[in-house]
Amino acid sequence: MALLIHILACAFGLGSWVAVNGLWVELPLIVNTLPEGWDLPSYLTVIIQLANVGPLLVTLMHKLCPGRLKENVVIYTILSIGILACILLVFFWHKTTIVAGGTYSTAFFILTFFLSLVDCTSSVTFLPFMMHLPANYITTFYIGEGLSGLVPGIIALAQGVGIAKCVNSSQTVANNTGEDVWFLQTEYLSPNFSTEVFFVFLTVMMCISLAAFVALNRLPRTAEPSTENLVPDTGASVSSGLDNPGVEAEGEAVKGQSEGAAQSRPLLDGPEHSLYQMIFIYLMVVWINAATNGLLPSVQTYSCMPYGNLAFHLSAALASVANPMACTIATFFQNRSLVFLGLLTTLGTGFGSYNMAMAAMSPCPLLQGTVIGEVVIVLSWLLFTGTLSYVKVMVGVILRDRSHSALVWCGAVTQMGSLVGSLTMFPLVNVYRLFKPGDFCNTYCP
């Protein structure tokens, strides 16, 4: 039964960010179809962060009507919305409309908003729901969350999105001589299957997550003997930790005393952290999510495309492998030292700084036009994602062992960091045009 719960927890985590992760790995194909082109990632980061209205509404409901909004109801609702949005993407992702004299992918943006609404709200509902399971299942949930990026990445690799080659082309000069001018032109190879089929895969993954959640709610109370009330019938409220953390801590202590010796340790029996340490932990959460969800994704096209479409394709697809890999490492090697996590955050920030620097140097970054340059940029994106993903997991484990409210606030701070990162980059990319695109086949870099 424990193995079954691990599988269900993993499948449940699969739906946490699968939709948004799927859009990112499909970008190498989408940016060449939709009118926004290379600026599309910066639009997406802002739209994704605007979807934080979901967590905001959940928080307001808990404050204005405490105890009325149940985790189960919210999770059922957002997963259903995610499935519907994925289905609509299959048919309308490429539709455009004229707005203020320009052509925009309004259908894609609207559906992306609803998918982001699902994923952002999951940050403040999925983790608190996992509090009803024993602590060892939280890492399994994170593995499932990591797979929400890995599985779309594998599908994108099989699809072969965005692969291109340079071919000779000619154009007649508009003069009396009628001579032809030869130049290189980027020619994109046809993918192995269409974007519509890819979105069908995302729909299936969302359905798997919903089915896993239904199964977790229907597990009998005797299914996991190490805890009482595995999933309470009444459905716990997200606000329980926010509204009265003291009562929650006391309840956990009483529960711990009433259980057997093997199960007697309450949540707060782990290492205590001072106020300054907690501030440091939450600052790490803010920075990591600002970097991974806002700052760097906005300029991924500018940092990778100058090295060629293959580099962009591999960095988008393979970087998603680093997330579940980091979660798996965290399962067997857990280091909760704040010094270690701080150093790892600094290391990941270094890789992110390199990626940002290459984006700023576009269309002529370091080692442009060389195999070494392509390998370095792909590895930099992998290590950037992997190191910071490990820190995310360990911070989640630390806060899970502290209290329910600590996890809820972790989700809120996560979204705050992501919002700050995306709002910082949008004007730099779309208003001030600090990042310059370049055609890999025609850009000359001395």
PDB file of C-alpha atoms in Angstrom, residues 83-325:
ATOM      1  CA  ILE A  83      -7.822  19.746 -18.612  1.00  0.00           C
ATOM      2  CA  LEU A  84     -10.348  21.961 -20.419  1.00  0.00           C
ATOM      3  CA  ALA A  85      -7.679  24.559 -21.301  1.00  0.00           C
ATOM      4  CA  CYS A  86      -5.366  21.867 -22.715  1.00  0.00           C
ATOM      5  CA  ILE A  87      -8.185  20.536 -24.887  1.00  0.00           C
ATOM      6  CA  LEU A  88      -8.919  24.033 -26.227  1.00  0.00           C
ATOM      7  CA  LEU A  89      -5.217  24.574 -26.982  1.00  0.00           C
ATOM      8  CA  VAL A  90      -5.347  21.662 -29.409  1.00  0.00           C
ATOM      9  CA  PHE A  91      -7.777  23.591 -31.605  1.00  0.00           C
ATOM     10  CA  PHE A  92      -7.029  27.295 -31.007  1.00  0.00           C
ATOM     11  CA  TRP A  93      -3.336  27.732 -30.059  1.00  0.00           C
ATOM     12  CA  HIS A  94      -2.389  29.206 -33.464  1.00  0.00           C
ATOM     13  CA  LYS A  95      -5.364  31.564 -33.860  1.00  0.00           C
ATOM     14  CA  THR A  96      -4.464  35.281 -34.016  1.00  0.00           C
ATOM     15  CA  THR A  97      -6.409  38.542 -33.907  1.00  0.00           C
ATOM     16  CA  ILE A  98      -5.699  42.180 -34.782  1.00  0.00           C
ATOM     17  CA  VAL A  99      -5.346  44.402 -31.695  1.00  0.00           C
ATOM     18  CA  ALA A 100      -4.410  48.108 -31.981  1.00  0.00           C
ATOM     19  CA  GLY A 101      -3.105  47.530 -35.497  1.00  0.00           C
ATOM     20  CA  GLY A 102      -0.901  44.590 -34.561  1.00  0.00           C
ATOM     21  CA  THR A 103      -1.310  40.839 -34.826  1.00  0.00           C
ATOM     22  CA  TYR A 104      -1.323  38.994 -31.510  1.00  0.00           C
ATOM     23  CA  SER A 105      -1.807  35.395 -30.382  1.00  0.00           C
ATOM     24  CA  THR A 106      -4.775  36.232 -28.171  1.00  0.00           C
ATOM     25  CA  ALA A 107      -6.194  32.706 -28.019  1.00  0.00           C
ATOM     26  CA  PHE A 108      -2.817  31.286 -26.991  1.00  0.00           C
ATOM     27  CA  PHE A 109      -2.367  34.009 -24.358  1.00  0.00           C
ATOM     28  CA  ILE A 110      -5.839  33.507 -22.854  1.00  0.00           C
ATOM     29  CA  LEU A 111      -5.475  29.730 -22.627  1.00  0.00           C
ATOM     30  CA  THR A 112      -1.957  30.140 -21.234  1.00  0.00           C
ATOM     31  CA  PHE A 113      -3.436  32.340 -18.508  1.00  0.00           C
ATOM     32  CA  PHE A 114      -5.892  29.651 -17.454  1.00  0.00           C
ATOM     33  CA  LEU A 115      -3.191  26.971 -17.507  1.00  0.00           C
ATOM     34  CA  SER A 116      -0.997  29.240 -15.405  1.00  0.00           C
ATOM     35  CA  LEU A 117      -3.930  29.837 -13.061  1.00  0.00           C
ATOM     36  CA  VAL A 118      -3.971  26.095 -12.443  1.00  0.00           C
ATOM     37  CA  ASP A 119      -0.237  25.838 -11.845  1.00  0.00           C
ATOM     38  CA  CYS A 120       0.102  28.952  -9.664  1.00  0.00           C
ATOM     39  CA  THR A 121      -2.834  27.940  -7.480  1.00  0.00           C
ATOM     40  CA  SER A 122      -1.336  24.471  -7.107  1.00  0.00           C
ATOM     41  CA  SER A 123       1.562  26.065  -5.195  1.00  0.00           C
ATOM     42  CA  VAL A 124      -0.729  26.978  -2.301  1.00  0.00           C
ATOM     43  CA  THR A 125      -3.029  23.933  -2.426  1.00  0.00           C
ATOM     44  CA  PHE A 126      -1.093  20.823  -3.500  1.00  0.00           C
ATOM     45  CA  LEU A 127       1.632  21.069  -0.857  1.00  0.00           C
ATOM     46  CA  PRO A 128      -0.781  21.757   2.037  1.00  0.00           C
ATOM     47  CA  PHE A 129      -2.836  18.761   0.899  1.00  0.00           C
ATOM     48  CA  MET A 130       0.319  16.624   1.057  1.00  0.00           C
ATOM     49  CA  MET A 131       0.557  17.541   4.750  1.00  0.00           C
ATOM     50  CA  HIS A 132      -2.085  14.869   5.339  1.00  0.00           C
ATOM     51  CA  LEU A 133       0.414  12.235   4.227  1.00  0.00           C
ATOM     52  CA  PRO A 134       3.534  11.120   6.138  1.00  0.00           C
ATOM     53  CA  ALA A 135       6.667  13.179   5.583  1.00  0.00           C
ATOM     54  CA  ASN A 136       8.382  10.650   3.287  1.00  0.00           C
ATOM     55  CA  TYR A 137       5.729  11.219   0.603  1.00  0.00           C
ATOM     56  CA  ILE A 138       6.611  14.922   0.215  1.00  0.00           C
ATOM     57  CA  THR A 139       9.794  14.036  -1.700  1.00  0.00           C
ATOM     58  CA  THR A 140       7.809  11.674  -3.941  1.00  0.00           C
ATOM     59  CA  PHE A 141       5.440  14.531  -4.675  1.00  0.00           C
ATOM     60  CA  TYR A 142       8.419  16.706  -5.641  1.00  0.00           C
ATOM     61  CA  ILE A 143       9.634  13.956  -7.970  1.00  0.00           C
ATOM     62  CA  GLY A 144       6.227  14.026  -9.639  1.00  0.00           C
ATOM     63  CA  GLU A 145       6.466  17.817  -9.871  1.00  0.00           C
ATOM     64  CA  GLY A 146       9.851  17.373 -11.540  1.00  0.00           C
ATOM     65  CA  LEU A 147       8.390  14.836 -13.947  1.00  0.00           C
ATOM     66  CA  SER A 148       5.912  17.518 -14.992  1.00  0.00           C
ATOM     67  CA  GLY A 149       8.893  19.031 -16.788  1.00  0.00           C
ATOM     68  CA  LEU A 150      10.739  15.842 -17.721  1.00  0.00           C
ATOM     69  CA  VAL A 151       7.893  14.068 -19.514  1.00  0.00           C
ATOM     70  CA  PRO A 152       7.027  17.026 -21.806  1.00  0.00           C
ATOM     71  CA  GLY A 153      10.764  17.421 -22.427  1.00  0.00           C
ATOM     72  CA  ILE A 154      11.088  13.812 -23.553  1.00  0.00           C
ATOM     73  CA  ILE A 155       8.020  14.189 -25.771  1.00  0.00           C
ATOM     74  CA  ALA A 156       9.520  17.363 -27.271  1.00  0.00           C
ATOM     75  CA  LEU A 157      12.800  15.547 -27.964  1.00  0.00           C
ATOM     76  CA  ALA A 158      10.878  12.793 -29.731  1.00  0.00           C
ATOM     77  CA  GLN A 159       8.975  15.453 -31.638  1.00  0.00           C
ATOM     78  CA  GLY A 160      12.178  17.147 -32.793  1.00  0.00           C
ATOM     79  CA  VAL A 161      10.864  20.681 -32.326  1.00  0.00           C
ATOM     80  CA  GLY A 162      12.665  23.664 -33.785  1.00  0.00           C
ATOM     81  CA  ILE A 163      15.399  21.756 -35.645  1.00  0.00           C
ATOM     82  CA  ALA A 164      16.643  23.843 -38.567  1.00  0.00           C
ATOM     83  CA  LYS A 165      19.390  24.028 -41.174  1.00  0.00           C
ATOM     84  CA  CYS A 166      20.920  26.774 -43.303  1.00  0.00           C
ATOM     85  CA  VAL A 167      20.243  26.515 -47.032  1.00  0.00           C
ATOM     86  CA  ASN A 168      21.292  28.659 -49.993  1.00  0.00           C
ATOM     87  CA  SER A 169      18.603  30.935 -51.374  1.00  0.00           C
ATOM     88  CA  SER A 170      18.494  33.684 -53.965  1.00  0.00           C
ATOM     89  CA  GLN A 171      16.528  36.865 -54.535  1.00  0.00           C
ATOM     90  CA  THR A 172      16.341  39.022 -57.645  1.00  0.00           C
ATOM     91  CA  VAL A 173      17.584  42.571 -57.090  1.00  0.00           C
ATOM     92  CA  ALA A 174      15.027  45.210 -58.019  1.00  0.00           C
ATOM     93  CA  ASN A 175      17.088  47.015 -60.660  1.00  0.00           C
ATOM     94  CA  ASN A 176      17.621  46.962 -64.420  1.00  0.00           C
ATOM     95  CA  THR A 177      20.287  44.267 -64.314  1.00  0.00           C
ATOM     96  CA  GLY A 178      17.967  41.630 -62.910  1.00  0.00           C
ATOM     97  CA  GLU A 179      20.858  39.910 -61.172  1.00  0.00           C
ATOM     98  CA  ASP A 180      20.288  37.437 -58.326  1.00  0.00           C
ATOM     99  CA  VAL A 181      21.746  37.864 -54.847  1.00  0.00           C
ATOM    100  CA  TRP A 182      22.562  34.650 -52.977  1.00  0.00           C
ATOM    101  CA  PHE A 183      22.265  34.361 -49.215  1.00  0.00           C
ATOM    102  CA  LEU A 184      21.730  31.755 -46.466  1.00  0.00           C
ATOM    103  CA  GLN A 185      18.207  31.159 -45.240  1.00  0.00           C
ATOM    104  CA  THR A 186      16.998  29.290 -42.162  1.00  0.00           C
ATOM    105  CA  GLU A 187      14.866  26.295 -43.119  1.00  0.00           C
ATOM    106  CA  TYR A 188      12.979  24.529 -40.317  1.00  0.00           C
ATOM    107  CA  LEU A 189      12.574  20.785 -40.563  1.00  0.00           C
ATOM    108  CA  SER A 190       9.128  19.296 -40.117  1.00  0.00           C
ATOM    109  CA  PRO A 191       8.575  17.855 -36.605  1.00  0.00           C
ATOM    110  CA  ASN A 192       7.796  14.183 -36.182  1.00  0.00           C
ATOM    111  CA  PHE A 193       4.306  15.077 -34.977  1.00  0.00           C
ATOM    112  CA  SER A 194       2.342  18.297 -34.724  1.00  0.00           C
ATOM    113  CA  THR A 195       1.915  20.779 -31.896  1.00  0.00           C
ATOM    114  CA  GLU A 196      -1.718  19.662 -31.645  1.00  0.00           C
ATOM    115  CA  VAL A 197      -0.612  16.115 -30.806  1.00  0.00           C
ATOM    116  CA  PHE A 198       1.793  17.512 -28.198  1.00  0.00           C
ATOM    117  CA  PHE A 199      -1.074  19.344 -26.470  1.00  0.00           C
ATOM    118  CA  VAL A 200      -3.052  16.094 -26.464  1.00  0.00           C
ATOM    119  CA  PHE A 201      -0.186  14.561 -24.449  1.00  0.00           C
ATOM    120  CA  LEU A 202      -0.457  17.452 -21.964  1.00  0.00           C
ATOM    121  CA  THR A 203      -4.187  16.801 -21.633  1.00  0.00           C
ATOM    122  CA  VAL A 204      -3.539  13.135 -20.823  1.00  0.00           C
ATOM    123  CA  MET A 205      -1.015  14.084 -18.142  1.00  0.00           C
ATOM    124  CA  MET A 206      -3.491  16.466 -16.520  1.00  0.00           C
ATOM    125  CA  CYS A 207      -6.088  13.688 -16.502  1.00  0.00           C
ATOM    126  CA  ILE A 208      -3.601  11.336 -14.802  1.00  0.00           C
ATOM    127  CA  SER A 209      -3.019  13.930 -12.073  1.00  0.00           C
ATOM    128  CA  LEU A 210      -6.747  14.336 -11.487  1.00  0.00           C
ATOM    129  CA  ALA A 211      -7.255  10.568 -11.342  1.00  0.00           C
ATOM    130  CA  ALA A 212      -4.407  10.250  -8.802  1.00  0.00           C
ATOM    131  CA  PHE A 213      -5.954  12.934  -6.624  1.00  0.00           C
ATOM    132  CA  VAL A 214      -9.323  11.170  -6.715  1.00  0.00           C
ATOM    133  CA  ALA A 215      -7.608   7.920  -5.682  1.00  0.00           C
ATOM    134  CA  LEU A 216      -5.740   9.620  -2.810  1.00  0.00           C
ATOM    135  CA  ASN A 217      -9.027  10.969  -1.488  1.00  0.00           C
ATOM    136  CA  ARG A 218     -10.669   7.561  -1.674  1.00  0.00           C
ATOM    137  CA  LEU A 219      -7.932   5.652   0.141  1.00  0.00           C
ATOM    138  CA  PRO A 220      -9.283   3.948   3.275  1.00  0.00           C
ATOM    139  CA  ARG A 221      -8.070   5.296   6.599  1.00  0.00           C
ATOM    140  CA  THR A 222      -6.337   2.010   7.277  1.00  0.00           C
ATOM    141  CA  ALA A 223      -4.312   2.186   4.078  1.00  0.00           C
ATOM    142  CA  GLU A 224      -1.342   3.866   5.771  1.00  0.00           C
ATOM    143  CA  PRO A 225      -0.889   2.653   9.366  1.00  0.00           C
ATOM    144  CA  SER A 226       1.804   5.240  10.178  1.00  0.00           C
ATOM    145  CA  THR A 227      -0.630   8.143  10.380  1.00  0.00           C
ATOM    146  CA  GLU A 228      -4.153   8.954  11.468  1.00  0.00           C
ATOM    147  CA  ASN A 229      -6.634  10.475   9.070  1.00  0.00           C
ATOM    148  CA  LEU A 230      -4.551  10.024   5.938  1.00  0.00           C
ATOM    149  CA  VAL A 231      -7.005  12.166   4.022  1.00  0.00           C
ATOM    150  CA  PRO A 232      -9.740  13.556   6.268  1.00  0.00           C
ATOM    151  CA  ASP A 233     -13.222  13.116   4.909  1.00  0.00           C
ATOM    152  CA  THR A 234     -14.111  16.739   5.538  1.00  0.00           C
ATOM    153  CA  GLY A 235     -11.122  18.088   3.618  1.00  0.00           C
ATOM    154  CA  ALA A 236      -8.726  20.347   5.473  1.00  0.00           C
ATOM    155  CA  SER A 237      -8.643  24.032   4.725  1.00  0.00           C
ATOM    156  CA  VAL A 238      -5.551  25.742   3.423  1.00  0.00           C
ATOM    157  CA  SER A 239      -6.162  28.482   5.942  1.00  0.00           C
ATOM    158  CA  SER A 240      -5.642  26.219   8.965  1.00  0.00           C
ATOM    159  CA  GLY A 241      -1.963  27.029   9.108  1.00  0.00           C
ATOM    160  CA  LEU A 242      -2.328  30.684   8.195  1.00  0.00           C
ATOM    161  CA  ASP A 243      -5.144  31.562  10.566  1.00  0.00           C
ATOM    162  CA  ASN A 244      -3.951  29.861  13.731  1.00  0.00           C
ATOM    163  CA  PRO A 245      -0.473  28.337  13.551  1.00  0.00           C
ATOM    164  CA  GLY A 246      -0.228  28.053  17.296  1.00  0.00           C
ATOM    165  CA  VAL A 247      -3.251  25.784  17.516  1.00  0.00           C
ATOM    166  CA  GLU A 248      -1.893  23.746  14.632  1.00  0.00           C
ATOM    167  CA  ALA A 249       1.456  23.224  16.354  1.00  0.00           C
ATOM    168  CA  GLU A 250      -0.249  22.265  19.581  1.00  0.00           C
ATOM    169  CA  GLY A 251      -2.480  19.803  17.754  1.00  0.00           C
ATOM    170  CA  GLU A 252       0.489  18.166  16.113  1.00  0.00           C
ATOM    171  CA  ALA A 253       2.212  17.810  19.492  1.00  0.00           C
ATOM    172  CA  VAL A 254      -0.839  16.211  21.076  1.00  0.00           C
ATOM    173  CA  LYS A 255      -1.198  13.880  18.119  1.00  0.00           C
ATOM    174  CA  GLY A 256       2.457  12.895  18.408  1.00  0.00           C
ATOM    175  CA  GLN A 257       2.038  12.021  22.107  1.00  0.00           C
ATOM    176  CA  SER A 258      -0.970   9.838  21.404  1.00  0.00           C
ATOM    177  CA  GLU A 259       0.701   7.721  18.723  1.00  0.00           C
ATOM    178  CA  GLY A 260       3.067   4.822  19.272  1.00  0.00           C
ATOM    179  CA  ALA A 261       6.757   5.234  20.023  1.00  0.00           C
ATOM    180  CA  ALA A 262       7.743   4.741  16.389  1.00  0.00           C
ATOM    181  CA  GLN A 263       5.356   7.470  15.295  1.00  0.00           C
ATOM    182  CA  SER A 264       5.687   9.802  18.260  1.00  0.00           C
ATOM    183  CA  ARG A 265       7.758  12.625  16.741  1.00  0.00           C
ATOM    184  CA  PRO A 266       5.631  15.696  15.892  1.00  0.00           C
ATOM    185  CA  LEU A 267       6.333  17.961  12.968  1.00  0.00           C
ATOM    186  CA  LEU A 268       8.092  20.578  15.058  1.00  0.00           C
ATOM    187  CA  ASP A 269      10.478  18.072  16.638  1.00  0.00           C
ATOM    188  CA  GLY A 270      13.082  18.729  13.922  1.00  0.00           C
ATOM    189  CA  PRO A 271      15.912  21.256  14.224  1.00  0.00           C
ATOM    190  CA  GLU A 272      14.656  24.694  15.247  1.00  0.00           C
ATOM    191  CA  HIS A 273      15.550  27.728  13.154  1.00  0.00           C
ATOM    192  CA  SER A 274      15.977  31.243  14.425  1.00  0.00           C
ATOM    193  CA  LEU A 275      14.083  34.203  13.004  1.00  0.00           C
ATOM    194  CA  TYR A 276      17.113  35.232  10.944  1.00  0.00           C
ATOM    195  CA  GLN A 277      17.480  31.717   9.558  1.00  0.00           C
ATOM    196  CA  MET A 278      13.809  31.652   8.537  1.00  0.00           C
ATOM    197  CA  ILE A 279      14.232  35.025   6.829  1.00  0.00           C
ATOM    198  CA  PHE A 280      17.257  33.622   4.980  1.00  0.00           C
ATOM    199  CA  ILE A 281      15.257  30.562   3.891  1.00  0.00           C
ATOM    200  CA  TYR A 282      12.389  32.636   2.518  1.00  0.00           C
ATOM    201  CA  LEU A 283      14.805  35.039   0.798  1.00  0.00           C
ATOM    202  CA  MET A 284      16.350  32.024  -0.939  1.00  0.00           C
ATOM    203  CA  VAL A 285      12.877  30.962  -2.055  1.00  0.00           C
ATOM    204  CA  VAL A 286      12.169  34.457  -3.427  1.00  0.00           C
ATOM    205  CA  TRP A 287      15.457  34.670  -5.335  1.00  0.00           C
ATOM    206  CA  ILE A 288      15.406  31.121  -6.717  1.00  0.00           C
ATOM    207  CA  ASN A 289      11.887  31.478  -8.066  1.00  0.00           C
ATOM    208  CA  ALA A 290      12.559  34.975  -9.409  1.00  0.00           C
ATOM    209  CA  ALA A 291      15.499  33.555 -11.352  1.00  0.00           C
ATOM    210  CA  THR A 292      13.997  30.252 -12.513  1.00  0.00           C
ATOM    211  CA  ASN A 293      10.446  31.462 -13.210  1.00  0.00           C
ATOM    212  CA  GLY A 294      10.935  35.067 -14.315  1.00  0.00           C
ATOM    213  CA  LEU A 295      14.383  36.473 -15.044  1.00  0.00           C
ATOM    214  CA  LEU A 296      16.028  33.706 -17.068  1.00  0.00           C
ATOM    215  CA  PRO A 297      13.042  32.194 -18.947  1.00  0.00           C
ATOM    216  CA  SER A 298      12.304  35.630 -20.433  1.00  0.00           C
ATOM    217  CA  VAL A 299      15.645  35.662 -22.258  1.00  0.00           C
ATOM    218  CA  GLN A 300      16.195  31.973 -23.019  1.00  0.00           C
ATOM    219  CA  THR A 301      15.660  32.532 -26.732  1.00  0.00           C
ATOM    220  CA  TYR A 302      18.257  35.321 -26.763  1.00  0.00           C
ATOM    221  CA  SER A 303      20.837  33.251 -24.869  1.00  0.00           C
ATOM    222  CA  CYS A 304      20.425  30.073 -26.956  1.00  0.00           C
ATOM    223  CA  MET A 305      19.202  30.967 -30.448  1.00  0.00           C
ATOM    224  CA  PRO A 306      22.490  32.661 -31.520  1.00  0.00           C
ATOM    225  CA  TYR A 307      24.097  29.212 -31.128  1.00  0.00           C
ATOM    226  CA  GLY A 308      21.482  27.669 -33.415  1.00  0.00           C
ATOM    227  CA  ASN A 309      18.063  26.118 -33.115  1.00  0.00           C
ATOM    228  CA  LEU A 310      19.520  22.823 -31.909  1.00  0.00           C
ATOM    229  CA  ALA A 311      21.079  24.546 -28.893  1.00  0.00           C
ATOM    230  CA  PHE A 312      17.748  26.209 -28.083  1.00  0.00           C
ATOM    231  CA  HIS A 313      15.897  22.943 -28.557  1.00  0.00           C
ATOM    232  CA  LEU A 314      18.257  20.994 -26.287  1.00  0.00           C
ATOM    233  CA  SER A 315      18.440  23.664 -23.592  1.00  0.00           C
ATOM    234  CA  ALA A 316      14.641  23.896 -23.413  1.00  0.00           C
ATOM    235  CA  ALA A 317      14.040  20.143 -23.434  1.00  0.00           C
ATOM    236  CA  LEU A 318      17.054  18.820 -21.508  1.00  0.00           C
ATOM    237  CA  ALA A 319      16.960  21.488 -18.795  1.00  0.00           C
ATOM    238  CA  SER A 320      13.650  19.957 -17.754  1.00  0.00           C
ATOM    239  CA  VAL A 321      15.500  16.704 -17.038  1.00  0.00           C
ATOM    240  CA  ALA A 322      17.570  18.456 -14.378  1.00  0.00           C
ATOM    241  CA  ASN A 323      14.525  19.129 -12.201  1.00  0.00           C
ATOM    242  CA  PRO A 324      13.413  15.526 -11.538  1.00  0.00           C
ATOM    243  CA  MET A 325      17.062  14.473 -11.391  1.00  0.00           C
TER     244      MET A 325
END
